[in-house]
Every structure is written in structure tokens, then in C-alpha cells.
mmCIF file of C-alpha atoms in Angstrom:
data_model
loop_
_atom_site.group_PDB
_atom_site.id
_atom_site.type_symbol
_atom_site.label_atom_id
_atom_site.label_comp_id
_atom_site.label_asym_id
_atom_site.label_seq_id
_atom_site.Cartn_x
_atom_site.Cartn_y
_atom_site.Cartn_z
ATOM 1 C CA MET A 32 -24.358 18.507 -25.101
ATOM 2 C CA ALA A 33 -26.983 18.061 -27.840
ATOM 3 C CA LEU A 34 -27.535 14.399 -26.897
ATOM 4 C CA VAL A 35 -27.943 15.323 -23.216
ATOM 5 C CA CYS A 36 -30.495 17.957 -24.198
ATOM 6 C CA GLU A 37 -32.422 15.510 -26.398
ATOM 7 C CA VAL A 38 -32.545 12.882 -23.649
ATOM 8 C CA ALA A 39 -33.681 15.487 -21.114
ATOM 9 C CA VAL A 40 -36.406 16.734 -23.462
ATOM 10 C CA ALA A 41 -37.540 13.131 -24.006
ATOM 11 C CA GLY A 42 -37.727 12.751 -20.209
ATOM 12 C CA PHE A 43 -39.824 15.891 -19.972
ATOM 13 C CA ILE A 44 -42.160 14.654 -22.720
ATOM 14 C CA LEU A 45 -42.600 11.328 -20.888
ATOM 15 C CA ALA A 46 -43.272 13.149 -17.606
ATOM 16 C CA ALA A 47 -45.847 15.386 -19.295
ATOM 17 C CA LEU A 48 -47.427 12.346 -20.973
ATOM 18 C CA GLY A 49 -47.599 10.547 -17.621
ATOM 19 C CA PHE A 50 -49.292 13.579 -16.071
ATOM 20 C CA THR A 51 -51.814 13.844 -18.898
ATOM 21 C CA LEU A 52 -52.688 10.143 -18.888
ATOM 22 C CA SER A 53 -52.966 10.120 -15.101
ATOM 23 C CA CYS A 54 -55.410 13.035 -15.120
ATOM 24 C CA VAL A 55 -57.515 11.458 -17.881
ATOM 25 C CA ALA A 56 -57.573 8.058 -16.126
ATOM 26 C CA THR A 57 -58.562 9.700 -12.834
ATOM 27 C CA ALA A 58 -61.464 11.523 -14.470
ATOM 28 C CA MET A 59 -62.706 8.618 -16.619
ATOM 29 C CA ASN A 60 -65.670 6.520 -15.562
ATOM 30 C CA ALA A 61 -64.707 3.330 -17.385
ATOM 31 C CA TRP A 62 -62.702 1.468 -14.733
ATOM 32 C CA LYS A 63 -64.960 -1.587 -14.809
ATOM 33 C CA THR A 64 -67.588 -2.385 -17.448
ATOM 34 C CA MET A 65 -70.367 -4.941 -17.677
ATOM 35 C CA THR A 66 -72.735 -5.528 -20.569
ATOM 36 C CA THR A 67 -75.995 -7.392 -20.114
ATOM 37 C CA THR A 68 -78.395 -8.365 -22.858
ATOM 38 C CA VAL A 69 -81.999 -9.302 -22.171
ATOM 39 C CA ALA A 70 -84.005 -10.162 -25.283
ATOM 40 C CA VAL A 71 -83.071 -7.346 -27.677
ATOM 41 C CA LEU A 72 -82.208 -4.759 -25.028
ATOM 42 C CA SER A 73 -78.575 -4.239 -24.186
ATOM 43 C CA GLU A 74 -77.419 -2.396 -21.089
ATOM 44 C CA THR A 75 -73.865 -1.423 -20.245
ATOM 45 C CA THR A 76 -72.890 -0.585 -16.675
ATOM 46 C CA VAL A 77 -69.698 1.412 -16.220
ATOM 47 C CA VAL A 78 -68.077 1.821 -12.800
ATOM 48 C CA GLY A 79 -65.718 4.717 -12.217
ATOM 49 C CA LEU A 80 -63.976 6.349 -9.307
ATOM 50 C CA TRP A 81 -66.532 9.135 -9.088
ATOM 51 C CA TYR A 82 -69.703 7.824 -10.791
ATOM 52 C CA THR A 83 -71.506 4.697 -11.851
ATOM 53 C CA CYS A 84 -73.129 5.019 -15.269
ATOM 54 C CA VAL A 85 -75.682 2.940 -17.165
ATOM 55 C CA ASP A 86 -76.059 3.057 -20.942
ATOM 56 C CA GLN A 87 -79.330 1.642 -22.231
ATOM 57 C CA GLY A 88 -78.680 2.409 -25.889
ATOM 58 C CA THR A 89 -80.802 5.538 -26.125
ATOM 59 C CA GLN A 90 -80.285 6.830 -22.596
ATOM 60 C CA TRP A 91 -77.067 7.409 -20.637
ATOM 61 C CA GLU A 92 -77.494 7.958 -16.910
ATOM 62 C CA CYS A 93 -74.743 8.579 -14.357
ATOM 63 C CA LYS A 94 -75.075 8.641 -10.604
ATOM 64 C CA ALA A 95 -72.494 9.801 -8.108
ATOM 65 C CA TYR A 96 -71.867 7.650 -5.064
ATOM 66 C CA ASP A 97 -74.349 8.615 -2.347
ATOM 67 C CA THR A 98 -71.903 8.859 0.544
ATOM 68 C CA PHE A 99 -68.189 8.789 1.051
ATOM 69 C CA LEU A 100 -68.632 5.575 3.025
ATOM 70 C CA GLY A 101 -70.667 4.025 0.199
ATOM 71 C CA VAL A 102 -67.694 3.917 -2.156
ATOM 72 C CA PRO A 103 -66.064 0.464 -2.367
ATOM 73 C CA SER A 104 -62.738 0.423 -0.508
ATOM 74 C CA THR A 105 -60.679 -0.379 -3.613
ATOM 75 C CA LEU A 106 -62.163 2.574 -5.497
ATOM 76 C CA LEU A 107 -61.779 4.863 -2.487
ATOM 77 C CA ALA A 108 -58.081 4.008 -2.177
ATOM 78 C CA ALA A 109 -57.687 4.410 -5.944
ATOM 79 C CA ARG A 110 -59.291 7.855 -5.750
ATOM 80 C CA CYS A 111 -56.872 9.037 -3.094
ATOM 81 C CA LEU A 112 -53.770 7.567 -4.714
ATOM 82 C CA LEU A 113 -54.614 8.778 -8.219
ATOM 83 C CA VAL A 114 -55.250 12.347 -7.063
ATOM 84 C CA LEU A 115 -51.889 12.179 -5.272
ATOM 85 C CA SER A 116 -50.358 10.773 -8.467
ATOM 86 C CA ASP A 117 -51.765 13.682 -10.492
ATOM 87 C CA LEU A 118 -50.135 16.136 -8.087
ATOM 88 C CA LEU A 119 -46.796 14.288 -8.021
ATOM 89 C CA SER A 120 -46.645 13.888 -11.795
ATOM 90 C CA PHE A 121 -47.410 17.590 -12.295
ATOM 91 C CA LEU A 122 -44.630 18.515 -9.875
ATOM 92 C CA GLY A 123 -42.290 15.993 -11.530
ATOM 93 C CA ALA A 124 -42.967 17.386 -15.011
ATOM 94 C CA SER A 125 -42.521 20.950 -13.735
ATOM 95 C CA VAL A 126 -39.215 20.201 -12.027
ATOM 96 C CA THR A 127 -38.070 18.283 -15.103
ATOM 97 C CA PHE A 128 -38.810 21.335 -17.254
ATOM 98 C CA ILE A 129 -36.956 23.692 -14.902
ATOM 99 C CA GLY A 130 -33.954 21.346 -14.830
ATOM 100 C CA LEU A 131 -33.606 21.156 -18.627
ATOM 101 C CA ARG A 132 -30.208 22.364 -19.829
ATOM 102 C CA CYS A 133 -31.778 23.575 -23.082
ATOM 103 C CA ILE A 134 -34.050 26.083 -21.326
ATOM 104 C CA ARG A 135 -32.816 29.552 -20.512
ATOM 105 C CA LEU A 136 -34.282 30.847 -17.300
ATOM 106 C CA PRO A 137 -34.174 34.443 -16.022
ATOM 107 C CA CYS A 138 -31.972 33.322 -13.138
ATOM 108 C CA GLU A 139 -28.692 31.442 -13.493
ATOM 109 C CA ILE A 140 -28.783 27.778 -12.447
ATOM 110 C CA THR A 141 -25.515 25.961 -11.862
ATOM 111 C CA SER A 142 -24.902 22.469 -13.183
ATOM 112 C CA ARG A 143 -24.914 21.151 -9.604
ATOM 113 C CA THR A 144 -28.379 22.636 -9.055
ATOM 114 C CA ARG A 145 -29.582 21.200 -12.364
ATOM 115 C CA GLY A 146 -28.338 17.795 -11.245
ATOM 116 C CA ALA A 147 -30.257 18.121 -7.981
ATOM 117 C CA LEU A 148 -33.360 19.194 -9.915
ATOM 118 C CA THR A 149 -33.008 16.181 -12.209
ATOM 119 C CA ALA A 150 -32.706 13.830 -9.223
ATOM 120 C CA CYS A 151 -35.709 15.466 -7.551
ATOM 121 C CA ALA A 152 -37.734 15.157 -10.766
ATOM 122 C CA GLY A 153 -36.788 11.485 -11.020
ATOM 123 C CA VAL A 154 -37.953 10.822 -7.468
ATOM 124 C CA LEU A 155 -41.221 12.721 -8.014
ATOM 125 C CA CYS A 156 -41.939 10.883 -11.265
ATOM 126 C CA SER A 157 -41.120 7.511 -9.695
ATOM 127 C CA LEU A 158 -43.468 8.244 -6.788
ATOM 128 C CA ALA A 159 -46.139 9.327 -9.284
ATOM 129 C CA ALA A 160 -45.690 6.057 -11.159
ATOM 130 C CA ALA A 161 -46.008 4.033 -7.944
ATOM 131 C CA THR A 162 -49.113 5.903 -6.810
ATOM 132 C CA THR A 163 -50.651 5.208 -10.224
ATOM 133 C CA LEU A 164 -49.642 1.573 -10.668
ATOM 134 C CA VAL A 165 -50.690 0.415 -7.179
ATOM 135 C CA PRO A 166 -54.402 1.318 -7.481
ATOM 136 C CA VAL A 167 -54.564 0.302 -11.140
ATOM 137 C CA GLY A 168 -53.046 -3.058 -10.233
ATOM 138 C CA ALA A 169 -55.439 -3.480 -7.290
ATOM 139 C CA ILE A 170 -58.514 -2.759 -9.419
ATOM 140 C CA THR A 171 -57.209 -5.066 -12.151
ATOM 141 C CA TYR A 172 -56.558 -7.849 -9.645
ATOM 142 C CA GLN A 173 -59.974 -7.471 -8.032
ATOM 143 C CA THR A 174 -61.785 -7.425 -11.396
ATOM 144 C CA VAL A 175 -59.935 -10.510 -12.683
ATOM 145 C CA GLN A 176 -60.557 -12.383 -9.416
ATOM 146 C CA GLU A 177 -64.277 -11.598 -9.558
ATOM 147 C CA PHE A 178 -64.453 -12.513 -13.257
ATOM 148 C CA TRP A 179 -62.959 -15.980 -12.725
ATOM 149 C CA ASP A 180 -64.685 -16.686 -9.385
ATOM 150 C CA PRO A 181 -65.902 -20.321 -9.604
ATOM 151 C CA ASN A 182 -68.657 -19.617 -7.051
ATOM 152 C CA PHE A 183 -70.259 -17.027 -9.337
ATOM 153 C CA PRO A 184 -73.022 -18.507 -11.559
ATOM 154 C CA ASP A 185 -72.091 -18.829 -15.242
ATOM 155 C CA TYR A 186 -75.267 -17.173 -16.473
ATOM 156 C CA MET A 187 -74.637 -13.941 -14.530
ATOM 157 C CA PRO A 188 -72.822 -11.079 -16.290
ATOM 158 C CA ARG A 189 -69.404 -10.128 -14.929
ATOM 159 C CA TYR A 190 -67.381 -6.960 -14.801
ATOM 160 C CA GLU A 191 -64.467 -6.609 -17.188
ATOM 161 C CA LEU A 192 -61.564 -4.157 -17.320
ATOM 162 C CA GLY A 193 -62.442 -0.699 -18.588
ATOM 163 C CA ASP A 194 -60.448 1.746 -20.687
ATOM 164 C CA ALA A 195 -59.289 3.769 -17.669
ATOM 165 C CA VAL A 196 -57.294 0.779 -16.412
ATOM 166 C CA PHE A 197 -55.230 0.714 -19.602
ATOM 167 C CA LEU A 198 -54.673 4.483 -19.481
ATOM 168 C CA GLY A 199 -53.545 4.052 -15.878
ATOM 169 C CA TRP A 200 -50.998 1.420 -16.923
ATOM 170 C CA GLY A 201 -49.729 3.747 -19.660
ATOM 171 C CA SER A 202 -49.496 6.640 -17.232
ATOM 172 C CA GLY A 203 -47.547 4.625 -14.690
ATOM 173 C CA VAL A 204 -45.117 3.266 -17.260
ATOM 174 C CA SER A 205 -44.474 6.653 -18.906
ATOM 175 C CA SER A 206 -44.013 8.358 -15.526
ATOM 176 C CA TYR A 207 -41.610 5.667 -14.346
ATOM 177 C CA GLN A 208 -39.475 5.951 -17.501
ATOM 178 C CA ASP A 209 -38.543 9.480 -16.441
ATOM 179 C CA GLY A 210 -37.201 8.221 -13.103
ATOM 180 C CA PRO A 211 -33.532 8.381 -12.008
#
């Protein structure tokens, strides 16, 4: 019984970690970064799901996308899927917590119900992982393809992967580990 409880608690911790990382990755602006240097001035452009920011060393300026239709299609799909992932991972972590055998609830829950809750939590967390990994993979693929594009001049700066991509990978992996 103690081992079952420890494994279930570990599953809950992974689900909560997946939820936290998913929310942070969704809110972060650093999905794609590009640094350009002209003479002694360095400028970093950061593309996010919600804003595009420019850091000129002493000044940091962010601008939201002007219109819904002005958002690149990959980022628009990533927005939708990551918000859905946040919702699914929150529900998955909540159901995981309710299904824990170590937790005493005010109402009595049978072992059959706990099993159904565990299965439901696994499905929710697996869906959350999929809705995180698909947009993160698409943005990664697009960024790598653009970076290595032979038609792009060598002297032009190129976008690279930002920190939010790596948090997205971590979120997807930790959410999936709680699956059935």
C-alpha cells in the first residue's frame, strides 16, 4: 500500500510539474530569438505567442500582435493548443489528486472509483502532453528549417530556439509520464 501511495504521489507531482511548466511556457515570450550586432550595438529580437520584443541593451520594448489575423499560423495554432494544454493539465493534476489513495476526502470513494479516476487522469495528462508537444515540435521544426535554409543569405541573422521551447518539451514529457 505504501509503494502504491508513493507512486501515485509521484504521478501527481509530475502532473503538477507539467501544468506549471505548460503555463510558464505559454506565457513566455522567448519562443524564437535572434541577435544582431551592428558595429558595437547589439539587438535581440524575441518572438513569443503573445508579443514580439526587442532588447537594445538599455531599452526593452514589447509589442503585441496588431490583429488576430496578423499572427503567424504556427504561433496561432500554438496559442490555441497550449491554452488547451494548460486546461487539460490542470484537470489532469486535479483528478490525479482526487484519485490518490493517501488522501482522505469528506466523501467515501471506492477503489473502483479511484481506478476510474486514475484512468481519467492518465487520459487527461496524455492529452495535455500531446497538445503541448505538437505545437512545440512544429515551432522547433519551423525554426530549424528556416535556420538551415540554403536560400537564405549567410550574412543575415537567423532565428534560433528560445527558452520557452525547452520548457514546452519539459512540460510535455512530465505530463506524459503521468499517463496510463
